[in-house]
XYZ file of C-alpha atoms in Angstrom:
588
model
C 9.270 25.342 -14.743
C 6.664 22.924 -13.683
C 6.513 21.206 -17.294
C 5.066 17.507 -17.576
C 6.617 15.541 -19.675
C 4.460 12.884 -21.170
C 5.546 9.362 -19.786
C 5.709 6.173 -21.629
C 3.170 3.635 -22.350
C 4.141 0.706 -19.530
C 4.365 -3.230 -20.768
C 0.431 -4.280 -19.523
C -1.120 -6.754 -21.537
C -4.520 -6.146 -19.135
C -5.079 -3.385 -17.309
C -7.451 -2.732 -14.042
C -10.833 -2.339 -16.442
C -9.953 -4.534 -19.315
C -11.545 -8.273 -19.481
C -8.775 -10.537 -20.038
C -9.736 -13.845 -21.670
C -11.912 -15.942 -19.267
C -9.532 -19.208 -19.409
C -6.402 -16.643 -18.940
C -8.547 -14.960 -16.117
C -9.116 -18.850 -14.281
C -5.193 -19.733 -15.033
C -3.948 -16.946 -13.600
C -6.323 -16.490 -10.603
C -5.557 -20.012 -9.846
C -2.066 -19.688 -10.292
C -1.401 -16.776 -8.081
C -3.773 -18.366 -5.111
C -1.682 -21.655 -5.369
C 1.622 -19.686 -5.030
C -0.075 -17.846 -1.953
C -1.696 -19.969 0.124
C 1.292 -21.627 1.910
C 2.008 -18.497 3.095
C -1.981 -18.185 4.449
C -2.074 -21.280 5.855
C 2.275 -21.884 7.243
C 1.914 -18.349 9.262
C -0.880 -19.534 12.041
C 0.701 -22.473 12.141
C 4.014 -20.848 12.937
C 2.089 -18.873 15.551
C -0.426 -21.856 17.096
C 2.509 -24.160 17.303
C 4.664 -21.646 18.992
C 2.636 -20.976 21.828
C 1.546 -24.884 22.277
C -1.858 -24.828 20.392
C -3.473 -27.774 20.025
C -4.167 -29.874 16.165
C -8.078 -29.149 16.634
C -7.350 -25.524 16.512
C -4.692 -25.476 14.219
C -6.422 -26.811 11.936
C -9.176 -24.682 12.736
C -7.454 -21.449 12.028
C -5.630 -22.261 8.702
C -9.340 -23.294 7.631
C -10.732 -19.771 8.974
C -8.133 -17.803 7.294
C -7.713 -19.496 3.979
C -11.582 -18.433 3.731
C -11.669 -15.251 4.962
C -8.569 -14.339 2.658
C -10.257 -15.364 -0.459
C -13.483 -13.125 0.906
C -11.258 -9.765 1.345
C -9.145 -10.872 -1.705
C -12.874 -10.519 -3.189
C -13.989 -7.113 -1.405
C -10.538 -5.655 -2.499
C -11.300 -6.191 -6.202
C -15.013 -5.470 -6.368
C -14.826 -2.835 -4.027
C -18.668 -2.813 -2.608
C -19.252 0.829 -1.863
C -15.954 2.388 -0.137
C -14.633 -0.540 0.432
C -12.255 -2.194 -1.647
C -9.056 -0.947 -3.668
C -10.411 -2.004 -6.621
C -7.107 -3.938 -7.523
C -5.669 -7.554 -7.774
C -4.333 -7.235 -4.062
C -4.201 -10.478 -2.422
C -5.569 -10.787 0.963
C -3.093 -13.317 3.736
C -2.349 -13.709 7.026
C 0.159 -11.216 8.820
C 3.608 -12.028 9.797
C 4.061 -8.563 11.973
C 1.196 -10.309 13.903
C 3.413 -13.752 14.694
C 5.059 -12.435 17.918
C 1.916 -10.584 20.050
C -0.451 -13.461 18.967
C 1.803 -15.934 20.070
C 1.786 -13.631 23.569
C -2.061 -13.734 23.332
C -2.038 -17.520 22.895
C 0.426 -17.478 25.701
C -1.108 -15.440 28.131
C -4.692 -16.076 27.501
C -5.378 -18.136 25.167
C -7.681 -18.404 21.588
C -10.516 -16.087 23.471
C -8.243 -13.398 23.983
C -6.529 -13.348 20.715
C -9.944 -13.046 19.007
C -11.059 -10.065 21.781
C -8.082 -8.524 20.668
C -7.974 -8.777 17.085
C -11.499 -7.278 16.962
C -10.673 -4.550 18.947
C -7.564 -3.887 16.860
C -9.808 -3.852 14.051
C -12.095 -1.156 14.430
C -8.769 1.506 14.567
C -8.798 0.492 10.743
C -11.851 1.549 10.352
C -11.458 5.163 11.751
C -8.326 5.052 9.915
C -9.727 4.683 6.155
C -12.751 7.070 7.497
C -10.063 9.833 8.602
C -7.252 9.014 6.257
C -7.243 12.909 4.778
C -6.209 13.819 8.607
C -2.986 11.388 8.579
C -1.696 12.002 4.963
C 1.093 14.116 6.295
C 1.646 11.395 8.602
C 1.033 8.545 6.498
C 2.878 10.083 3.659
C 4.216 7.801 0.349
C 7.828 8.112 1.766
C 6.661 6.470 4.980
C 4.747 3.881 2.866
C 7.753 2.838 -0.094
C 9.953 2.791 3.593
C 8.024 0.154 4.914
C 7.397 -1.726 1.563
C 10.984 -1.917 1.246
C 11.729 -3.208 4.943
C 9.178 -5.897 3.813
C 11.546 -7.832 1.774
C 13.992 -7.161 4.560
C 12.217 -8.305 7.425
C 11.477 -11.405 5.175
C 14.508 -12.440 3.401
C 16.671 -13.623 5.992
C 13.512 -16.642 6.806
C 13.432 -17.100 2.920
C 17.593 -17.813 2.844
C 17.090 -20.179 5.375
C 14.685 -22.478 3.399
C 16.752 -21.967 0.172
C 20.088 -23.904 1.507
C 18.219 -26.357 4.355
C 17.968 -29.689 2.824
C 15.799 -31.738 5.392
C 17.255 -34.873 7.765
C 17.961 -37.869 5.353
C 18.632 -36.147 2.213
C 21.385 -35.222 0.098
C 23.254 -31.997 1.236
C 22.766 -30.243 -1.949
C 18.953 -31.112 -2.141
C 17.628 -27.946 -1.664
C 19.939 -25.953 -2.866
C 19.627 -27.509 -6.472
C 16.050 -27.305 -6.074
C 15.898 -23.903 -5.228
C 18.478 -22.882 -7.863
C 16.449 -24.407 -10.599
C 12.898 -22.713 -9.780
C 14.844 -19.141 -9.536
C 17.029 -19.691 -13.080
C 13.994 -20.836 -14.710
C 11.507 -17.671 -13.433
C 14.099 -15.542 -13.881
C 15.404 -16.719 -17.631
C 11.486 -16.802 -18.763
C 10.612 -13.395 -17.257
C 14.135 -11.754 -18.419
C 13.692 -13.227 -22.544
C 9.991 -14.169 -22.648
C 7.419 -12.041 -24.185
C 3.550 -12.739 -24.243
C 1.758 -15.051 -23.052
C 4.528 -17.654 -21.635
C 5.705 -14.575 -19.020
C 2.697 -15.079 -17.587
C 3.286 -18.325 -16.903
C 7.136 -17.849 -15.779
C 6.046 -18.799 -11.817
C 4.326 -21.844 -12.525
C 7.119 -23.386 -15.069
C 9.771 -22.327 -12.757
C 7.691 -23.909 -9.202
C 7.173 -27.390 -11.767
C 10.613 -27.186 -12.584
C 12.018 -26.963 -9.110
C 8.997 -29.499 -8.110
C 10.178 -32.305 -10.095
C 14.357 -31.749 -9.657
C 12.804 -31.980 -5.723
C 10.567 -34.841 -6.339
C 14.082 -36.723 -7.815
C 15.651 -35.608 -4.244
C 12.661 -37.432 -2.203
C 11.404 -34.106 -0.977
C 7.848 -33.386 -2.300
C 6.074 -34.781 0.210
C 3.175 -37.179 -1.672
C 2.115 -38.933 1.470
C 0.156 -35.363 2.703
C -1.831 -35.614 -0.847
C -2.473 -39.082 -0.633
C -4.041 -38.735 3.037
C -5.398 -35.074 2.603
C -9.542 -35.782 2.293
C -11.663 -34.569 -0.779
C -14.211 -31.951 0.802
C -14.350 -31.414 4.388
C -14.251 -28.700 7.537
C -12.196 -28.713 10.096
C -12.777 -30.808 13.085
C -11.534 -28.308 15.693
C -14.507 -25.572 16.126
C -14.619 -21.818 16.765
C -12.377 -20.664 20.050
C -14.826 -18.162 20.838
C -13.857 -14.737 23.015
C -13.139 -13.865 26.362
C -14.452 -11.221 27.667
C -12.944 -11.008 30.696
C -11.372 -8.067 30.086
C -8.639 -8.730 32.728
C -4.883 -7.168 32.262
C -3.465 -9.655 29.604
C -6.143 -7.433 27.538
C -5.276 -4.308 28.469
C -1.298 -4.692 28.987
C -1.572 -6.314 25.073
C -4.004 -3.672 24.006
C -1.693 -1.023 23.026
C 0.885 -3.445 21.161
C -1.941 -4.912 19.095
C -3.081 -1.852 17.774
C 0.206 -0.045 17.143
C 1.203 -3.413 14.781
C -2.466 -2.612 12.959
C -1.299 0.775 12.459
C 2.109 -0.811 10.637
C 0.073 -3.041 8.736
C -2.421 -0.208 7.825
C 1.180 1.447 6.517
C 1.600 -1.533 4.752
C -1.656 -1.408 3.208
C -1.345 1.857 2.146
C 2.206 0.990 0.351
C 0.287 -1.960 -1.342
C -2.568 0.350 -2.880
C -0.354 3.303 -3.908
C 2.228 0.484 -5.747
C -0.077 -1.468 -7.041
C -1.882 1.240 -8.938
C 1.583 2.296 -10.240
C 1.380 -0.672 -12.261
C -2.190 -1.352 -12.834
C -2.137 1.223 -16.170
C -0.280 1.594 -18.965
C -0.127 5.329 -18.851
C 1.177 6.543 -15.258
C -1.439 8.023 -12.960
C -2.200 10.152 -9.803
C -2.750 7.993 -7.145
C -6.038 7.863 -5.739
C -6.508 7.908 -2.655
C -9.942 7.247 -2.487
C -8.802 3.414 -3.253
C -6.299 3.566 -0.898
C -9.262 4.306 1.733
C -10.811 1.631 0.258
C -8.336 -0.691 0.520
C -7.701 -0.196 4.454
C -11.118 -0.618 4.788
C -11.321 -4.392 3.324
C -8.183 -4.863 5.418
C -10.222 -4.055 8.502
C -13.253 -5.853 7.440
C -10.369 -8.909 7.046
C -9.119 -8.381 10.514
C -13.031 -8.272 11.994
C -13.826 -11.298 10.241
C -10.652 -12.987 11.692
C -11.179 -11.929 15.028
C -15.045 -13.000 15.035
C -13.460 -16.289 13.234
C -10.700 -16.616 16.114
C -7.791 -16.659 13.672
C -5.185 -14.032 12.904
C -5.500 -10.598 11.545
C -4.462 -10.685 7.619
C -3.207 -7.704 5.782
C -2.645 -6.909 1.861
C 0.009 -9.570 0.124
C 2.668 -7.148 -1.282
C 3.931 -10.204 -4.096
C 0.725 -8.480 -5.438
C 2.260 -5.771 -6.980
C 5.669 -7.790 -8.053
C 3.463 -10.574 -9.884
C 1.173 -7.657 -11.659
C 4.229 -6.175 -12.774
C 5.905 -9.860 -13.616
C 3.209 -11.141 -15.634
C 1.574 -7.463 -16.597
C -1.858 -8.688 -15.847
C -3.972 -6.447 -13.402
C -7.474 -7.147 -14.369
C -9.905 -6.800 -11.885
C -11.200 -10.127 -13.074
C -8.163 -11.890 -11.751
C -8.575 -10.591 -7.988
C -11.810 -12.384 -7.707
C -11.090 -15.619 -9.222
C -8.229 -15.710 -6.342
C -10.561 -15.413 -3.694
C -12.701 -17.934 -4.999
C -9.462 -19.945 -5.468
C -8.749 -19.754 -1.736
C -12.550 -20.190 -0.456
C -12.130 -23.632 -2.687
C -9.075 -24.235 -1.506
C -9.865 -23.981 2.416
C -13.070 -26.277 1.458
C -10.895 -28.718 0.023
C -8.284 -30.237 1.820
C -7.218 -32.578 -0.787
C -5.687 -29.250 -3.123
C -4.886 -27.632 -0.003
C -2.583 -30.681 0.780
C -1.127 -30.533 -2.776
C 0.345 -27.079 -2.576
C 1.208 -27.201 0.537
C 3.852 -30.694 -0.461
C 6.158 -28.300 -2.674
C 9.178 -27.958 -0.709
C 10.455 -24.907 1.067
C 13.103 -24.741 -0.585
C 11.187 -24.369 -4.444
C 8.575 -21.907 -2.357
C 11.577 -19.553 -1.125
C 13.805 -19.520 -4.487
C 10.032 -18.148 -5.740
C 9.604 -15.636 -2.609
C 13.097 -14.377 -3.353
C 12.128 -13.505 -7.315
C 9.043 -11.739 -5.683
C 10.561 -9.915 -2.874
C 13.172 -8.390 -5.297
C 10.759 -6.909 -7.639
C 8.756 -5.572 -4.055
C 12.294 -4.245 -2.914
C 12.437 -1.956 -6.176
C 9.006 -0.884 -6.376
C 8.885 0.090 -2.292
C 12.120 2.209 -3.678
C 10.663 3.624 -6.535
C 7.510 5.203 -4.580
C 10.146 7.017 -2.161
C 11.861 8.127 -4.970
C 9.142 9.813 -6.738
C 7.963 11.375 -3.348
C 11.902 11.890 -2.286
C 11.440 15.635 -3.618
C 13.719 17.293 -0.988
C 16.614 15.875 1.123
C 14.456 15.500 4.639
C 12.016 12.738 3.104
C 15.436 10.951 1.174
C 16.775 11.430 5.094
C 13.524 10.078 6.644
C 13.448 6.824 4.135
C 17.399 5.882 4.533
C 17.620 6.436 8.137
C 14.410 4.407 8.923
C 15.088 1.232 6.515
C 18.757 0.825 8.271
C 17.151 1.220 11.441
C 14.576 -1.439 10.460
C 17.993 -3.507 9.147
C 19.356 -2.935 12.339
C 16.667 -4.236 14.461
C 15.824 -6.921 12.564
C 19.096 -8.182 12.771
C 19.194 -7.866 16.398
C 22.158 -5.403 16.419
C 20.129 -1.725 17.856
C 20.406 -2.270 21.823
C 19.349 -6.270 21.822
C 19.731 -6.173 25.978
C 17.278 -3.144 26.348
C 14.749 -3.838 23.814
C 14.863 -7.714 23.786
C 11.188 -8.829 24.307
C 9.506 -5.035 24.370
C 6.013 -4.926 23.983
C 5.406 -8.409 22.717
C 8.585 -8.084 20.525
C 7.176 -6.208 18.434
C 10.158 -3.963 17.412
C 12.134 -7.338 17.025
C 10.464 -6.995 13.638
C 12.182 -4.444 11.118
C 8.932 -3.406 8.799
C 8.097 -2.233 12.476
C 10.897 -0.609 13.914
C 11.342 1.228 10.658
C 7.958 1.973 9.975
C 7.960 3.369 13.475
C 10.932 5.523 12.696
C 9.708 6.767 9.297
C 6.566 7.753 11.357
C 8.245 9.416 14.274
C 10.619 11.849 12.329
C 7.793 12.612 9.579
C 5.982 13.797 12.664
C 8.703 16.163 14.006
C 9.234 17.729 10.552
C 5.641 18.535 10.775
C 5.884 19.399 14.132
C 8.933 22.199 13.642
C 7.735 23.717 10.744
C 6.420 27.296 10.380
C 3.054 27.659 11.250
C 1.092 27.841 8.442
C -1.416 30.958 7.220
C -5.201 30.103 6.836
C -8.506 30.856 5.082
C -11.804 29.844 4.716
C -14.054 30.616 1.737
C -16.447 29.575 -0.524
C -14.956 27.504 -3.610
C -16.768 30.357 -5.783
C -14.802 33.324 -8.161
C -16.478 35.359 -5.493
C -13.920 34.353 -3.428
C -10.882 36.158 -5.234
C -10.826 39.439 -3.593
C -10.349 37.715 -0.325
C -7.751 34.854 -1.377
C -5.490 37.846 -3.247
C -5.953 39.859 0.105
C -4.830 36.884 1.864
C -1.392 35.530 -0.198
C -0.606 39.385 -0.564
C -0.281 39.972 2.896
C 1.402 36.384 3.452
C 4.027 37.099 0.380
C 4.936 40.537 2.511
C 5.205 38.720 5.666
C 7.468 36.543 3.967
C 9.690 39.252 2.503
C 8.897 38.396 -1.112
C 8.778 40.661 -4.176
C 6.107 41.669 -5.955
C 6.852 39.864 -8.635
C 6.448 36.715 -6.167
C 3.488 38.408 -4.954
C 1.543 38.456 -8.459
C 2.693 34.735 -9.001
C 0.904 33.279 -6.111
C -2.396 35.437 -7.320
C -1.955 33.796 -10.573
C -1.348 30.258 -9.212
C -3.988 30.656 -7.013
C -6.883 31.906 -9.454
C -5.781 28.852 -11.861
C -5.721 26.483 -8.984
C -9.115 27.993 -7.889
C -10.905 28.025 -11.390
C -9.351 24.406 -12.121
C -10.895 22.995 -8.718
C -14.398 24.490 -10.163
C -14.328 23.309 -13.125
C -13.648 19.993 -12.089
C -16.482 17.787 -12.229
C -18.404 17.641 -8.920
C -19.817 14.494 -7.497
C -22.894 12.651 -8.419
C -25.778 14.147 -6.469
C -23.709 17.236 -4.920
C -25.275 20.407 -5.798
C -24.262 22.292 -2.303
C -21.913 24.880 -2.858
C -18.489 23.711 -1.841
C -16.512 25.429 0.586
C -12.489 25.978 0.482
C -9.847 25.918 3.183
C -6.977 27.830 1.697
C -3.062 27.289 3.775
C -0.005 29.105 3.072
C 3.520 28.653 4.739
C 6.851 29.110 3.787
C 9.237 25.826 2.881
C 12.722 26.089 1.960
C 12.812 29.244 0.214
C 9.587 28.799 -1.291
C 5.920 29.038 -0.976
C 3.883 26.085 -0.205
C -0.054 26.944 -0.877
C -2.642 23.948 0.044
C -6.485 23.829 -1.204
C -8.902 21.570 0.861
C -12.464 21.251 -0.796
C -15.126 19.027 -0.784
C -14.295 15.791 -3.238
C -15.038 16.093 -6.834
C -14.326 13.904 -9.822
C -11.232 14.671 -11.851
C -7.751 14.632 -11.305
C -5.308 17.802 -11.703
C -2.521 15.415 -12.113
C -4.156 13.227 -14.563
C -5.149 16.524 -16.561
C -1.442 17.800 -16.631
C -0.267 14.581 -17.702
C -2.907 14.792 -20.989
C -2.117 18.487 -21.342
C 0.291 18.007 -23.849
C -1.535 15.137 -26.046
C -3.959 15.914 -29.076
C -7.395 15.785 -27.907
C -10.199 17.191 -30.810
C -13.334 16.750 -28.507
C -12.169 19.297 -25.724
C -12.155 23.105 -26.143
C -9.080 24.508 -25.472
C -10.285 27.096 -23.255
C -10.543 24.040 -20.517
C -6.978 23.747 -20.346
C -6.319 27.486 -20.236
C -6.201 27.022 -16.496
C -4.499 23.847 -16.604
C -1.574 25.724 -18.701
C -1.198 28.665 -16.402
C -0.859 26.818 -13.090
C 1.335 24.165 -15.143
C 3.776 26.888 -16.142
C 3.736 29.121 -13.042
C 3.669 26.217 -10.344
C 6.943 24.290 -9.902
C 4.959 21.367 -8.758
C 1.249 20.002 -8.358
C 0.108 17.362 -6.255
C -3.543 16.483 -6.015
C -4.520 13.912 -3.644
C -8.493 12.949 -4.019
C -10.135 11.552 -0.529
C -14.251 10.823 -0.676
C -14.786 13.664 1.838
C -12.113 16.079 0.266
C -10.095 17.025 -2.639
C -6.667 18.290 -1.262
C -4.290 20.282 -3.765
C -0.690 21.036 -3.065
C 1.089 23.896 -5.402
C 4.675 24.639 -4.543
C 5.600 27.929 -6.430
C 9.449 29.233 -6.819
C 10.804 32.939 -6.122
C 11.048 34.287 -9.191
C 15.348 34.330 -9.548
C 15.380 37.658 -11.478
C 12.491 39.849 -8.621
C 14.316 41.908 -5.925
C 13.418 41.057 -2.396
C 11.347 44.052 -0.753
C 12.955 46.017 2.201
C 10.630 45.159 5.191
């Protein structure tokens, strides 16, 4: 019962705190911005030339938010006080964006979409302030959901550029192209080992570059008249203040997408700490505040830059885990990478000639290795059949609207469009039925004490009477005292923050799930991790007493499972614990 069994070391060459080489640290960094910014730049100019934009301010906002990318790409992997993952997570533009800022554009032009997409961005900011209140909300089944619909909502634009060969070329153009760039990534990254798998996205993009160059398609002419060093000509829209009902009717739509992205987000930083370290670990969520704080400092920046909101790149995760490099280090030579890059038109030109066709065969590697991660975090949260319910239902209902097949003459157009996009509808769904199981559950028990051994008397007072309530044994009875003196001595011994000497208080919950009980601690934040200490239980350490695992031990034998979720305001610790199969029920 409740045993941990120690997990194996994971193929990183560099992990989050290691200092990879500095020329590997400038290849890679370099590498991964080329093989991003397309995406950057391409997605405003999806949105400016849908909604009849003029060059000026096209070129204008690809400028704006290749360099405020490579500045969040920056904050997310220095992470300046609580803001910031800490992790190589690329910063880009936002596709669940394209259909209400083309409305914006429509209806009021560049002013409005840069009112909006400030105002938009300030929810973020309450939202990685207050995460702790949405974490039943904003669980990780909700989060590997939406992760998953990603490569969904994306694939069917990525199929498209795989088998179009443009006007005047030979049929099978792009389809050799793009077949080439995906054998060679995937042979390299299937066989290779060491250094050349790091390299598997570049050789495979050359590759596919020069079969395309043979076809006519690179396009050299955009190199050859791209300038050296240069801004924009277009200059900054400005805002409209105006305030008048295209603001207020496109309000609500804006910030319900920031909310998906925020999801989004909050996929990107639980998955990409997944395979930041060698050894698994908790996730903290302290980085995952972090990290929806850089995204709305991205999104304020944009709006006060009059370009689109960005949002965490999720090929983040899938080319971490392809070329098992997640070195800090990397992040921020990225950013610089796309600061250059928007300051230099000449390389911007030159990544921007590789054909669709080679970019797409690469997107398609990426978005399979996002697919299986997304899966893999609702998996490992999946621990009864309502959250394997939740995901399923919501990522065919994402399927379904993104396909246009869920109700197309009802919902055609809705809000901006918005649930024309699957991460959306889905997201939405996963959302919606997370909050009715909340909703219909028993209403839990509570107390509030002091996080002290004082407290004792009162918390055995409290789970006795709840255990009778409930119709439990004894036997049951005694095991929630013990789980929750071990849970209780465990929180105090962990190691308190720097410059906290106030006595912490505790907010103790009990309710009944399934059969079983469901206890909850909320204290103030300290520093270690319950999970990460479980996980070590087991391994030989000569430097600590064994008496500081006593706890550990006891709650790890009587506890079926522990979950320990560290916020900077709180420390929140979930213990289910089993009926024991062999105690008689009491007669109430």
């Amino acid at each position: 019962m409740g045993e941990h069994a120690p997990a194996p070391d994971r193929h990183i060459r560099y992990e989050a705190d290691d200092k990879p080489p500095l020329p590997l640290t400038a290849a890679l960094g370099l590498q991964f911005a080329i093989l991003t910014i397309a995406g950057i730049v391409l997605t405003p100019a999806i949105v400016v030339r849908a909604a009849g934009g003029t060059d000026a301010y096209l070129a204008w906002t690809a400028f704006a938010a290749a360099a405020i990318s490579g500045v969040s790409t920056i904050i997310q992997a220095v992470r300046f006080r609580r803001i910031g993952a800490g992790y190589v997570l690329m910063m880009g533009t936002s596709g669940a964006f394209i259909a209400v800022c083309v409305t914006a554009l429509t209806q009021g032009g560049p002013g409005l979409l840069a009112t909006l997409v400030v105002a938009s961005s300030l929810f973020q900011f309450l939202l990685a302030a207050k995460l702790s209140l949405f974490r039943r909300l904003l669980t990780p089944t909700v989060a590997g959901t939406v992760v998953m619909l990603i490569a969904v909502t994306v694939m069917p634009l990525i199929f498209d550029l795989v088998t179009a060969s443009p006007p005047r070329s030979a049929a099978a153009s792009a389809p050799v192209s793009a077949l080439v760039t995906m054998v060679v990534i995937v042979v390299i990254a299937l066989r290779a080992t060491g250094a050349l798998r790091l390299w598997a996205p570049v050789i495979g993009i050359a590759a596919g570059s020069t079969v395309a160059a043979f076809f006519g398609l690179y396009d050299f002419d955009r190199v050859v008249e791209a300038g050296w060093v240069g801004l924009p000509d277009g200059g900054w829209p400005g805002f409209d203040f105006s305030f008048g009902g295209a603001f207020w009717s496109l309000l609500p739509a804006f910030v319900f997408v920031t909310l998906i992205g925020a999801v989004e987000t909050i996929g990107d930083s639980v998955a990409i700490q997944r395979v930041s370290w060698r050894r698994p670990r908790a996730v903290d969520y302290r980085s995952v505040q972090g990290a929806v704080a850089a995204d709305g400092v991205g999104n304020l920046l944009s709006g006060l830059a009059g370009t689109m909101p960005n949002t965490t790149y999720s090929n983040s995760i899938s080319v971490t885990e392809l070329t098992g490099v997640a070195a800090r280090r990397v992040g921020v030579v990225i950013g610089i990478s796309f600061i250059v890059m928007a300051l230099v038109p000449k390389m911007l030109a030159l990544v921007l000639a590789v054909p669709d066709a080679v970019v797409a065969a690469y997107a398609t590697v990426l978005l399979s290795l996002l697919f299986v991660v997304g899966m893999k975090i609702v998996i490992s949260d999946a621990t009864d059949y309502r959250r394997g319910l939740i995901a399923g239902f919501s990522f065919w209902i994402g399927v379904g609207f993104q396909n246009g097949v869920i109700f197309p003459e009802y919902l055609d157009g809705f809000a901006g469009g918005f649930l024309e996009n699957g991460m959306t509808a889905g997201g939405l769904t996963a959302i919606v039925l997370t909050l009715f199981t909340e909703v219909t559950q028993s209403r839990p028990k509570r107390l509030r004490c002091e996080l002290a051994t004082s407290a004792l008397p009162q918390i055995r007072e409290f789970l006795g009477q709840f255990a009778h309530r409930s119709g439990w044994s004894r036997a049951m009875s005694d095991r929630l005292d013990t789980v929750a003196e071990e849970a209780l001595l465990t929180l105090i011994d962990a190691e308190p923050p720097v410059g906290s000497d106030a006595l912490r208080s505790l907010r103790l919950t009990a309710r009944k799930q399934d059969g079983r009980a469901v206890v909850e601690f909320v204290a103030a934040a300290s520093g270690d991790n319950i999970e990460d200490r479980l996980a070590v239980l087991d391994e030989q350490q000569i430097d600590r007493p064994v008496e500081r695992d006593l706890s550990l031990r006891m709650l790890q034998h009587h506890a079926s499972t522990v979950a320990h979720q560290q916020y900077h305001e709180v420390d929140i610790v979930t213990v289910h614990v089993d009926v024991p199969a062999s105690a008689p029920r009491e007669v109430s």
